[in-house]
Coordinates of C-alpha atoms in Angstrom, one line a residue:
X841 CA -102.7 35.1 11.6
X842 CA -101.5 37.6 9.0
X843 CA -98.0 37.6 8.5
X844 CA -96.4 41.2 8.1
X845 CA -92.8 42.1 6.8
X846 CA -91.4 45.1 8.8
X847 CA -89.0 48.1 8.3
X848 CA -86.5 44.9 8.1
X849 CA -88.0 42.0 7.4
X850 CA -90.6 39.5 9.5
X851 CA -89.9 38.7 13.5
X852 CA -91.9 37.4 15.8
X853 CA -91.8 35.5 19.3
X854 CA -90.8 31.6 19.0
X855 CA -93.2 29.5 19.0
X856 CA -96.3 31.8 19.3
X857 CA -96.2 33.2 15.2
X858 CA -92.8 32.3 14.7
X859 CA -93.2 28.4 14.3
X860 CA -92.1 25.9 11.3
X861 CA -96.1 26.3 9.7
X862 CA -95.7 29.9 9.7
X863 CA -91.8 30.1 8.3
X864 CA -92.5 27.3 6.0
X865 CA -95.6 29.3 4.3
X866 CA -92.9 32.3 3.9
X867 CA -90.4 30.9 2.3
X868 CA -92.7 29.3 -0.4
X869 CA -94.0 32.5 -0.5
X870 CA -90.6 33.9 -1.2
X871 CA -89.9 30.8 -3.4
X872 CA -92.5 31.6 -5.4
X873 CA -91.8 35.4 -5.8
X874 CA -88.3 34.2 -6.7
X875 CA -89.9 31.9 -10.0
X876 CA -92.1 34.7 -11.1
X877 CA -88.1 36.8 -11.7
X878 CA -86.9 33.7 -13.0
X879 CA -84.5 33.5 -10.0
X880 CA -82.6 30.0 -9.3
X881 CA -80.0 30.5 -6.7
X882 CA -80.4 31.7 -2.9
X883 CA -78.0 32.1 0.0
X884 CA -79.2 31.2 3.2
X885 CA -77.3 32.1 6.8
X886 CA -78.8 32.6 10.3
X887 CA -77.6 33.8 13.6
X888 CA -77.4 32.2 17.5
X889 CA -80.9 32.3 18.6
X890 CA -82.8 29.8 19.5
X891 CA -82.9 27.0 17.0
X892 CA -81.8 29.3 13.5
X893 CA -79.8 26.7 12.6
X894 CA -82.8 24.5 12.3
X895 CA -85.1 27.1 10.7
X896 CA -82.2 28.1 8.5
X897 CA -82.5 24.0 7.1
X898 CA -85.8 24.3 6.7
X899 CA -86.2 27.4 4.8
X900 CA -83.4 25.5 2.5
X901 CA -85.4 22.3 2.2
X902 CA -88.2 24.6 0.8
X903 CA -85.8 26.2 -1.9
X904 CA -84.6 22.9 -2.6
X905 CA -87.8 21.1 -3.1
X906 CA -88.8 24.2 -5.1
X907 CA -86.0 23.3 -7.8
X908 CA -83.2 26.3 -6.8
X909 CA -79.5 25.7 -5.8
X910 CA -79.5 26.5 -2.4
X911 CA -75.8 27.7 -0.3
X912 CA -76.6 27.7 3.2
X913 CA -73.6 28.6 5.8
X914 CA -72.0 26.1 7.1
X915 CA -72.1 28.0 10.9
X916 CA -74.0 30.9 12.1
X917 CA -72.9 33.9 10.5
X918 CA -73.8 37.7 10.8
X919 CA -76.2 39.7 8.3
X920 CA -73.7 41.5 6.8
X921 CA -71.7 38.4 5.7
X922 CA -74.6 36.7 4.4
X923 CA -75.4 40.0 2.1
X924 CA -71.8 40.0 0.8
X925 CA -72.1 35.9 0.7
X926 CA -75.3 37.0 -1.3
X927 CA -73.7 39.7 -3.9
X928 CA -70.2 37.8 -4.5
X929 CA -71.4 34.5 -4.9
X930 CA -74.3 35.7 -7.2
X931 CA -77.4 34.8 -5.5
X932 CA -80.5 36.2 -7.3
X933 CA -81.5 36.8 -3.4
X934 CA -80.8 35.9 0.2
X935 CA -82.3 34.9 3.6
X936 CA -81.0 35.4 6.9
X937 CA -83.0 33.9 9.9
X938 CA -82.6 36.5 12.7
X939 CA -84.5 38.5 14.8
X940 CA -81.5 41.5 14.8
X941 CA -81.3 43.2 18.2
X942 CA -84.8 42.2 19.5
X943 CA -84.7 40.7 22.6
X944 CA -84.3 36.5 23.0
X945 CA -87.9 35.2 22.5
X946 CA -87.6 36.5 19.0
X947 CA -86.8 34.6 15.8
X948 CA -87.4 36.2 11.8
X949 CA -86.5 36.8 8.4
X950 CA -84.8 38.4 6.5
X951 CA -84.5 39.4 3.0
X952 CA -81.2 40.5 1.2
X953 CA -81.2 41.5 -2.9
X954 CA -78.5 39.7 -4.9
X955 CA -76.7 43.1 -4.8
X956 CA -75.6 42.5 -1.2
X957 CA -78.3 44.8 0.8
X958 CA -81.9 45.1 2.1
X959 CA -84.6 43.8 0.3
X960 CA -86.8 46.9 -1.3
X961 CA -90.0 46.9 -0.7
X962 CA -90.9 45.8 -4.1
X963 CA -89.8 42.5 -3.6
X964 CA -90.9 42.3 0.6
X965 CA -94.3 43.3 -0.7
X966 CA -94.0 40.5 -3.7
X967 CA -93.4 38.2 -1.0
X968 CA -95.9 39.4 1.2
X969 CA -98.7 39.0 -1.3
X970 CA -98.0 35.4 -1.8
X971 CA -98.1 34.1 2.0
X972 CA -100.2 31.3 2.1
X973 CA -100.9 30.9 -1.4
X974 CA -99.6 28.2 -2.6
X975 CA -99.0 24.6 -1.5
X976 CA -95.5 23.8 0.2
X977 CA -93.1 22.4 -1.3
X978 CA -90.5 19.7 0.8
X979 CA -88.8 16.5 0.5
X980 CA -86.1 17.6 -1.1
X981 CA -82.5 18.3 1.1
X982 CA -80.1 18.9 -1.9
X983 CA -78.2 22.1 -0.9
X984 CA -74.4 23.3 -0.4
X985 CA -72.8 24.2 2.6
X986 CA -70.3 27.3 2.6
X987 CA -68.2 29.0 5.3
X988 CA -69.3 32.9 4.4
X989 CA -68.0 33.9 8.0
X990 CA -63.6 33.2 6.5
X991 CA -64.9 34.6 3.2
X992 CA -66.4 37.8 5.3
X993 CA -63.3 38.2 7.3
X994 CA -60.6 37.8 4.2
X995 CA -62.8 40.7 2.6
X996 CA -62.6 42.9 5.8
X997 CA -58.8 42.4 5.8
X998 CA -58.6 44.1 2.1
X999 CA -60.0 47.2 3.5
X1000 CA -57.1 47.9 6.6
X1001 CA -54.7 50.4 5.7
X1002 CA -51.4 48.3 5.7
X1003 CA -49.1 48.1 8.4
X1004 CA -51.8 50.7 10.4
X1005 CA -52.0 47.8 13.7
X1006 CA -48.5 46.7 13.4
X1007 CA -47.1 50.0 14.9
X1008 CA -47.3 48.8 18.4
X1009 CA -48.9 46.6 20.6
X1010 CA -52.6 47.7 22.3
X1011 CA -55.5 46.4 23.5
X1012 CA -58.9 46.5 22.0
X1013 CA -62.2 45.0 23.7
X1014 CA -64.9 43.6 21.8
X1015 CA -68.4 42.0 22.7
X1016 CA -70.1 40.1 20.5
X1017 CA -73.1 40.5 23.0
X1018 CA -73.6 36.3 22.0
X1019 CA -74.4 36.9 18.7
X1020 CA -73.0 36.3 15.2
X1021 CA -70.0 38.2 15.5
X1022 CA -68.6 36.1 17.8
X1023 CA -64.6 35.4 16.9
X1024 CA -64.7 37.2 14.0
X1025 CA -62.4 40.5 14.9
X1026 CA -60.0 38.4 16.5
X1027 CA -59.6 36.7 13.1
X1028 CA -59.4 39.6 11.3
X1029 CA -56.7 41.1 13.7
X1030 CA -54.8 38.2 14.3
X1031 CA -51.5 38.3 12.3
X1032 CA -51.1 42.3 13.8
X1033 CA -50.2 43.9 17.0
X1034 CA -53.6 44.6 18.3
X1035 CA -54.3 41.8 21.4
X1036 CA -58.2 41.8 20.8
X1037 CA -59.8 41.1 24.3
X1038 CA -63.5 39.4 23.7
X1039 CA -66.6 39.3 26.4
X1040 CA -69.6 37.3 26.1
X1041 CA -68.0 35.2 23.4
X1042 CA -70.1 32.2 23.7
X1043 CA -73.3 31.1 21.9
X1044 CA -75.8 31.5 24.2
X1045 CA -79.5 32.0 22.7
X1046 CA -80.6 34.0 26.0
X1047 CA -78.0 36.7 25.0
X1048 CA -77.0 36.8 28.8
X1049 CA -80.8 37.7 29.6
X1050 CA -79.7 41.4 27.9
X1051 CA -81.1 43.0 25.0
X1052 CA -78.4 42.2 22.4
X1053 CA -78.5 46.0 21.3
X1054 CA -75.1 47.7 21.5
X1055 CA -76.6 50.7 23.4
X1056 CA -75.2 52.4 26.6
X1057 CA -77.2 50.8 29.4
X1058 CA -76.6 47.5 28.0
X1059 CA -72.7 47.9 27.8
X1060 CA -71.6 48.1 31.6
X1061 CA -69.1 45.1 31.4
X1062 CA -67.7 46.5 28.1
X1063 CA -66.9 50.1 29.5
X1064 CA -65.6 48.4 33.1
X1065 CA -63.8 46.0 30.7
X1066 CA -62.1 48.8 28.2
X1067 CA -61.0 50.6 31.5
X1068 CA -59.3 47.7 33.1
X1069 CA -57.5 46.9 30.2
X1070 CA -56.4 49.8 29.4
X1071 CA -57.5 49.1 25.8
X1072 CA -57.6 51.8 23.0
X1073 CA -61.4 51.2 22.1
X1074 CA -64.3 49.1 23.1
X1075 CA -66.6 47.7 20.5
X1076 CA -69.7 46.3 20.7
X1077 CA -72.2 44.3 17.8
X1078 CA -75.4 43.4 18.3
X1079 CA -77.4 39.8 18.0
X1080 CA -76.5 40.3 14.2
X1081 CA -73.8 42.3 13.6
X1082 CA -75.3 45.2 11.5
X1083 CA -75.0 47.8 14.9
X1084 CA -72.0 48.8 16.5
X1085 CA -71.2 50.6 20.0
X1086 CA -68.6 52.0 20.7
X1087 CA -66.5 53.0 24.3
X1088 CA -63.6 55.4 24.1
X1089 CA -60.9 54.5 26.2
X1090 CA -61.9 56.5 29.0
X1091 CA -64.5 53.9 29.3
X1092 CA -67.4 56.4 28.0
X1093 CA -69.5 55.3 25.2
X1094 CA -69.4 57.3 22.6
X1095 CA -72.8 58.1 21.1
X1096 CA -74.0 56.9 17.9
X1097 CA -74.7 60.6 15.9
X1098 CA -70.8 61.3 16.9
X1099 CA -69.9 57.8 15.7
X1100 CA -71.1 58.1 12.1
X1101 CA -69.6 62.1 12.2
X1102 CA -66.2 60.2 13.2
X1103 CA -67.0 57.4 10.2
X1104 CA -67.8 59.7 7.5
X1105 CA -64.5 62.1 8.3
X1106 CA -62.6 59.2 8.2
X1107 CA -64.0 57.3 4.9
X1108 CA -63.7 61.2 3.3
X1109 CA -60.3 62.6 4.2
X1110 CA -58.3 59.1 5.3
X1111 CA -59.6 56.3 3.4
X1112 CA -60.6 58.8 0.1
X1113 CA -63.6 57.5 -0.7
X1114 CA -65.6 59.1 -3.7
X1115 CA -69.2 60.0 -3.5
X1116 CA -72.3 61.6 -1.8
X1117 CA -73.0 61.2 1.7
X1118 CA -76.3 59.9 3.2
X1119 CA -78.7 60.7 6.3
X1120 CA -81.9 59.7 7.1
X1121 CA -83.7 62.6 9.1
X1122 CA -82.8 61.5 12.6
X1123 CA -79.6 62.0 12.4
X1124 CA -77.0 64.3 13.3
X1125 CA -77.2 68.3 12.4
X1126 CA -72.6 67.8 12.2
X1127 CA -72.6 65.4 8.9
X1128 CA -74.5 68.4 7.0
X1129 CA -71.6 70.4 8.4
X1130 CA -69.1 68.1 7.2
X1131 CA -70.4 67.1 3.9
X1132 CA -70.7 70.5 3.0
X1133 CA -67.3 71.3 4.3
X1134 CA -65.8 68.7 1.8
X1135 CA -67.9 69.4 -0.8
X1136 CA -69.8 66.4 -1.4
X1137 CA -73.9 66.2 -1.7
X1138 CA -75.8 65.2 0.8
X1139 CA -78.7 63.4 0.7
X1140 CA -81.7 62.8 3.6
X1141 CA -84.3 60.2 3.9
X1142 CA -87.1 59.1 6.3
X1143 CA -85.6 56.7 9.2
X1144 CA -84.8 53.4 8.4
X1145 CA -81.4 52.0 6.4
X1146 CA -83.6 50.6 3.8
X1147 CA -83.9 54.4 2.0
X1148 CA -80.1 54.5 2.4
X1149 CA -79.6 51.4 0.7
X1150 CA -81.6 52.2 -2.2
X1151 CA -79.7 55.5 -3.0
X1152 CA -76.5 53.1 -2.6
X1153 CA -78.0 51.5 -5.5
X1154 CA -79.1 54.6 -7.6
X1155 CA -76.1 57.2 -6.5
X1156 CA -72.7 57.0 -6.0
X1157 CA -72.5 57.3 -2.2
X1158 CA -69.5 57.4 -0.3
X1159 CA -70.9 57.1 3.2
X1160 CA -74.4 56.8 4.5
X1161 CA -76.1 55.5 7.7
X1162 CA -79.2 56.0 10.7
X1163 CA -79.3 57.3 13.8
X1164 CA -79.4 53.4 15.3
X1165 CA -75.8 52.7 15.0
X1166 CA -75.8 51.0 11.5
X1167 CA -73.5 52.3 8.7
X1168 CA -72.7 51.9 5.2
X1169 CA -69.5 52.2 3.4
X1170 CA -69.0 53.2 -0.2
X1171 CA -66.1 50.9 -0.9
X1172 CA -68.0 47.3 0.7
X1173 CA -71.7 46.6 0.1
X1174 CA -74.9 48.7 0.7
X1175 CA -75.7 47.2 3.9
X1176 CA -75.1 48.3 7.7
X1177 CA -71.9 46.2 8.8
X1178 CA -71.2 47.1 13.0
X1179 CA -68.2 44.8 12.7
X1180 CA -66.5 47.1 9.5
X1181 CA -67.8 50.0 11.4
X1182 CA -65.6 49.3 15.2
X1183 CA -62.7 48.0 12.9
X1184 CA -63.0 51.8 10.6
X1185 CA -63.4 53.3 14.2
X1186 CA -60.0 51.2 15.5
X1187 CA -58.5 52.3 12.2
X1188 CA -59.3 55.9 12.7
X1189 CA -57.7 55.8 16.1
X1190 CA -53.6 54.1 15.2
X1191 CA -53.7 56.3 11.9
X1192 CA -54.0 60.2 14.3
X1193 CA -52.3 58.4 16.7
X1194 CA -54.4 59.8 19.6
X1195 CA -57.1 58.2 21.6
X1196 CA -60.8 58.9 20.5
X1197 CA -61.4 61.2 23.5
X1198 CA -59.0 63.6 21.6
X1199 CA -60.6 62.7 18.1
X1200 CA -64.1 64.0 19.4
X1201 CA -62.5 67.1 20.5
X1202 CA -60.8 67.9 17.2
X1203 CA -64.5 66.8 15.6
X1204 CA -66.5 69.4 18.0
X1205 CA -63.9 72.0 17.8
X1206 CA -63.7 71.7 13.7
X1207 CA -68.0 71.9 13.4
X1208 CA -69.3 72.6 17.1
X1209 CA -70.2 70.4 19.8
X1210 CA -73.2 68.1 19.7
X1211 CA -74.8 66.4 22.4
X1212 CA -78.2 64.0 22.0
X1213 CA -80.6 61.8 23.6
X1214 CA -83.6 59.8 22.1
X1215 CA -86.5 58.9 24.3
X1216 CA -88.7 55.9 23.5
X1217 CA -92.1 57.4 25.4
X1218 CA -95.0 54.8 26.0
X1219 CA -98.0 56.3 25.4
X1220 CA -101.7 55.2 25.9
X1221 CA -103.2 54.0 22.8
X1222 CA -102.9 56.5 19.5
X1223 CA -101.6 59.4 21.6
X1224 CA -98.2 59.7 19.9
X1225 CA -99.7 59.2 16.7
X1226 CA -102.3 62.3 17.7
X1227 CA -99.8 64.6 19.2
X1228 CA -97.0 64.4 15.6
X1229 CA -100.6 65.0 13.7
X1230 CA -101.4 68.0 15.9
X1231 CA -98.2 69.2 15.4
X1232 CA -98.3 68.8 11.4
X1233 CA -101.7 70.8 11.4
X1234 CA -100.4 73.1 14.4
X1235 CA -96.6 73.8 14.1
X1236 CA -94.9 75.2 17.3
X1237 CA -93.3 78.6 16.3
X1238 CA -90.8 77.9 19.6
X1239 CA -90.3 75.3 22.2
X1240 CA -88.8 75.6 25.9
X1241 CA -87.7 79.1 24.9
X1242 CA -85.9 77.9 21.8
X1243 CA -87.5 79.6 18.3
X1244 CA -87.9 77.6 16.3
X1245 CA -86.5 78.1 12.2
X1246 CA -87.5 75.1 10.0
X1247 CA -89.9 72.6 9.9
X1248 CA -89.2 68.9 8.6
X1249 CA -91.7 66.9 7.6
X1250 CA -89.7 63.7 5.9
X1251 CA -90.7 61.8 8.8
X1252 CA -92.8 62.7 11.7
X1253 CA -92.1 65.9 12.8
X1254 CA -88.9 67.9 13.1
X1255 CA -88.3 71.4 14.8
X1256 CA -85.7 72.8 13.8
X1257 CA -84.0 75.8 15.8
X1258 CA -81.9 78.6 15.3
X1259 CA -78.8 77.2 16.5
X1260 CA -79.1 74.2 14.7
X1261 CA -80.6 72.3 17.6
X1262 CA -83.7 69.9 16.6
X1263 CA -85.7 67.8 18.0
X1264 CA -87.8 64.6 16.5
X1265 CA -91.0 63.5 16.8
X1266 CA -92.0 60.2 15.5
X1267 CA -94.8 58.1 16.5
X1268 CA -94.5 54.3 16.4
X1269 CA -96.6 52.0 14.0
X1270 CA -96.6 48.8 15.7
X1271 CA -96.9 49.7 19.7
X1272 CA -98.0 53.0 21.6
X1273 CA -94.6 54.8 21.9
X1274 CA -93.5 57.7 20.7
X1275 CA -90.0 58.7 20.0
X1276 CA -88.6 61.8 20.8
X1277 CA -85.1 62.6 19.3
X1278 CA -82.9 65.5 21.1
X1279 CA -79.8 67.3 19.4
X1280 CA -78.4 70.5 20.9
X1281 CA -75.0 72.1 20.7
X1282 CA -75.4 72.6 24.5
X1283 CA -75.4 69.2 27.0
X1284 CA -77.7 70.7 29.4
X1285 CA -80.1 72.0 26.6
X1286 CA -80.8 68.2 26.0
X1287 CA -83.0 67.4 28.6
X1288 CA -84.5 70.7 28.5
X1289 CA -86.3 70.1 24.9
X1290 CA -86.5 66.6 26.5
X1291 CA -88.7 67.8 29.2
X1292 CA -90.3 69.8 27.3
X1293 CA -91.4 68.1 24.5
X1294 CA -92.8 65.0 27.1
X1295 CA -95.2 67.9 28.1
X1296 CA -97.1 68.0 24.8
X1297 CA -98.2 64.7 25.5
X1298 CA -100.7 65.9 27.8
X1299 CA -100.9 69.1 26.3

């Protein structure tokens, strides 16, 4: 089989393509890339799948053999804290064995730069081109063990506004959803006045037989949970920790385009962060609102947090993130981290002193109200691909009554209309599905251009 590196790194299903030949011939592969830029030190972490542990040892075993001084973490750990592991203890690059939020069967890998974010595609397709190449290298099990998950936590501690949880006592909820995040939050929180409540805080490689994605149909216990409690916020990670979820107190999730609106207001005007702010094209029409409101450029990329991570590197960005739930902050490293992003959310919440149903008001009354919905659409073979191609060589001049203004082409398609309103079309490149992206100012508009736009389909 050929072995291909995705949006974010390699993953595949246990024991079918993800087995020890196939892991072992990418990280000599990676080894190998590493000699050629006279590299010599990697970080190494993994999450609470099935076996990482032992997948995270063997990937080690091949750096070893292949003469570099190898950290690996001494527990599972999330992806974020293996990227800061990988920038502060000055790895030339880093590996995390995870498969993110994809459902149980999966295993992969991932890349991180020595800088403390996603690998660029430079050195995934350096890596790529050496699969398979080269002889593997083992034998040798000479490597360091290192506890990145207390150095992860002492570093989110640093960021907390002092004295902001030691007002008075509340409640927060957090589910680890199994995964790598497990603990952590408590730790952080632990000398304050905030009682942090955890669900599904136990390894379990199944993930509960849910999809470990913080997303609203897979949160039922958290919302029931954040009700109950009466706690302030609910927060969920996913299987790695790079997404966040989050429930207001109400026990509503809040969706992820208001989210990073509520996250860049807060890094701007509360935590005073310098810098431009970054979008990729799926996301929300009220950051444009706000980052012109504060003065600061903006900048917009195709989807994925890879092209947000690379402007971290070249620009001076304050705030950047995706439609998916994964954000960046200015003042950490250039990687999503859902565990910064719930505490910044928390934050946000005992500095106003109101609860984050009130918060959204204030944000939709201050730039307008915006309501979405994405649709993942299977589709019979190349049919989405066909349809966002059709609409390239045939643009709609308005849709379900709604005219529309501007045409985006970054990625996919994008109709843009008059009241700001937009919807996405993007067509998968690795199964039939198509994804349809919905913003509107008005709730019931949503599943209008929902409706709507499935029609096309057969149209």
């Amino acid at each position: 089989m050929k072995i291909k590196f995705g949006t974010d790194g390699w993953r595949a299903v246990i024991a079918k393509d993800f087995t020890y030949d196939n892991l072992l011939k990418v990280a000599q592969a990676h080894a190998d890339h590493l000699k050629e830029k006279k590299g010599r030190k990697v970080v190494i972490g993994y999450d609470t799948r099935f076996m990482s542990e032992n997948f995270a040892s063997t990937v080690a075993e091949v750096f070893s053999s292949n003469g570099f001084e190898v950290i690996l973490s001494s527990t599972f750990c999330s992806t974020p804290a293996l990227s800061l592991a990988a920038r502060d203890y000055g790895a030339d690059e880093g590996v995390m064995i995870t498969a993110s939020h994809n459902t149980y069967e999966y295993n992969g890998y991932k890349i991180k730069g020595g800088y403390g974010g996603p690998a660029t595609p430079e050195i995934i397709t350096g890596v790529e081109e050496k699969i398979g190449k080269t002889e593997v290298k083992t034998g040798t099990t000479k490597w360091e063990e290192a506890d990145f998950n207390s150095y992860y936590v002492e570093k989110l501690k640093k960021y907390i506004t002092a004295g902001v949880f030691n007002q008075k006592p509340e409640k927060v909820i957090h589910d680890p959803m199994h995964g790598a995040t497990i603990g952590l939050l408590n730790k952080i929180l632990e000398n304050t006045l905030i009682d942090v409540i955890e669900i599904n805080h136990y390894r379990d490689a199944f993930f509960g037989f849910r999809h470990p994605e913080p997303v609203e149909k897979n949160l039922p216990l958290l919302r029931g949970k954040t009700v109950a409690e009466e706690a302030v916020v609910g927060i969920a990670n996913d299987g790695d920790g790079d997404r966040v979820g989050i429930v207001d107190e109400a026990g509503e999730f809040i969706n992820t385009q208001v989210v990073f609106a509520l996250l860049l207001l807060h890094t701007l005007r509360n935590k005073k962060v310098e810098g431009a702010v970054a979008k990729t094209v799926s996301t929300t029409y009220l950051v444009d609102r706000i980052a012109q409101k504060e003065g600061r450029k903006l900048f917009k990329t195709p989807v994925g947090f890879k092209y947000i991570a690379d402007l971290f590197l070249k620009e001076k960005i304050a705030f950047g993130g995706e439609e998916s739930g994964g954000y960046g902050f200015g003042f950490h490293i250039p990687e999503r981290d859902g565990l910064l992003s719930g505490l910044m959310i928390l934050e946000m919440v005992h500095l106003h002193g109101k609860p984050l149903t009130e918060l959204v008001e204030d944000l939709f009354r201050e730039f307008g109200t915006a309501y979405y919905k994405r649709l993942d659409l299977r589709v019979e073979g190349d049919q989405g691909k066909i349809l966002v191609e059709k609409l390239k060589k045939e643009p709609l001049k308005e849709l379900g009554g709604k005219k529309v203004k501007e045409i985006d082409l970054t990625d996919g398609v994008k109709l843009i209309f008059e009241d700001d309103g937009w919807v996405l079309f993007r067509a998968s490149g690795t199964e039939p599905v198509l994804r349809i992206y919905v913003e509107m100012p008005e709730k019931e508009e949503v599943d209008m251009i929902l409706e709507e736009s499935k029609k096309l389909i057969g149209g």
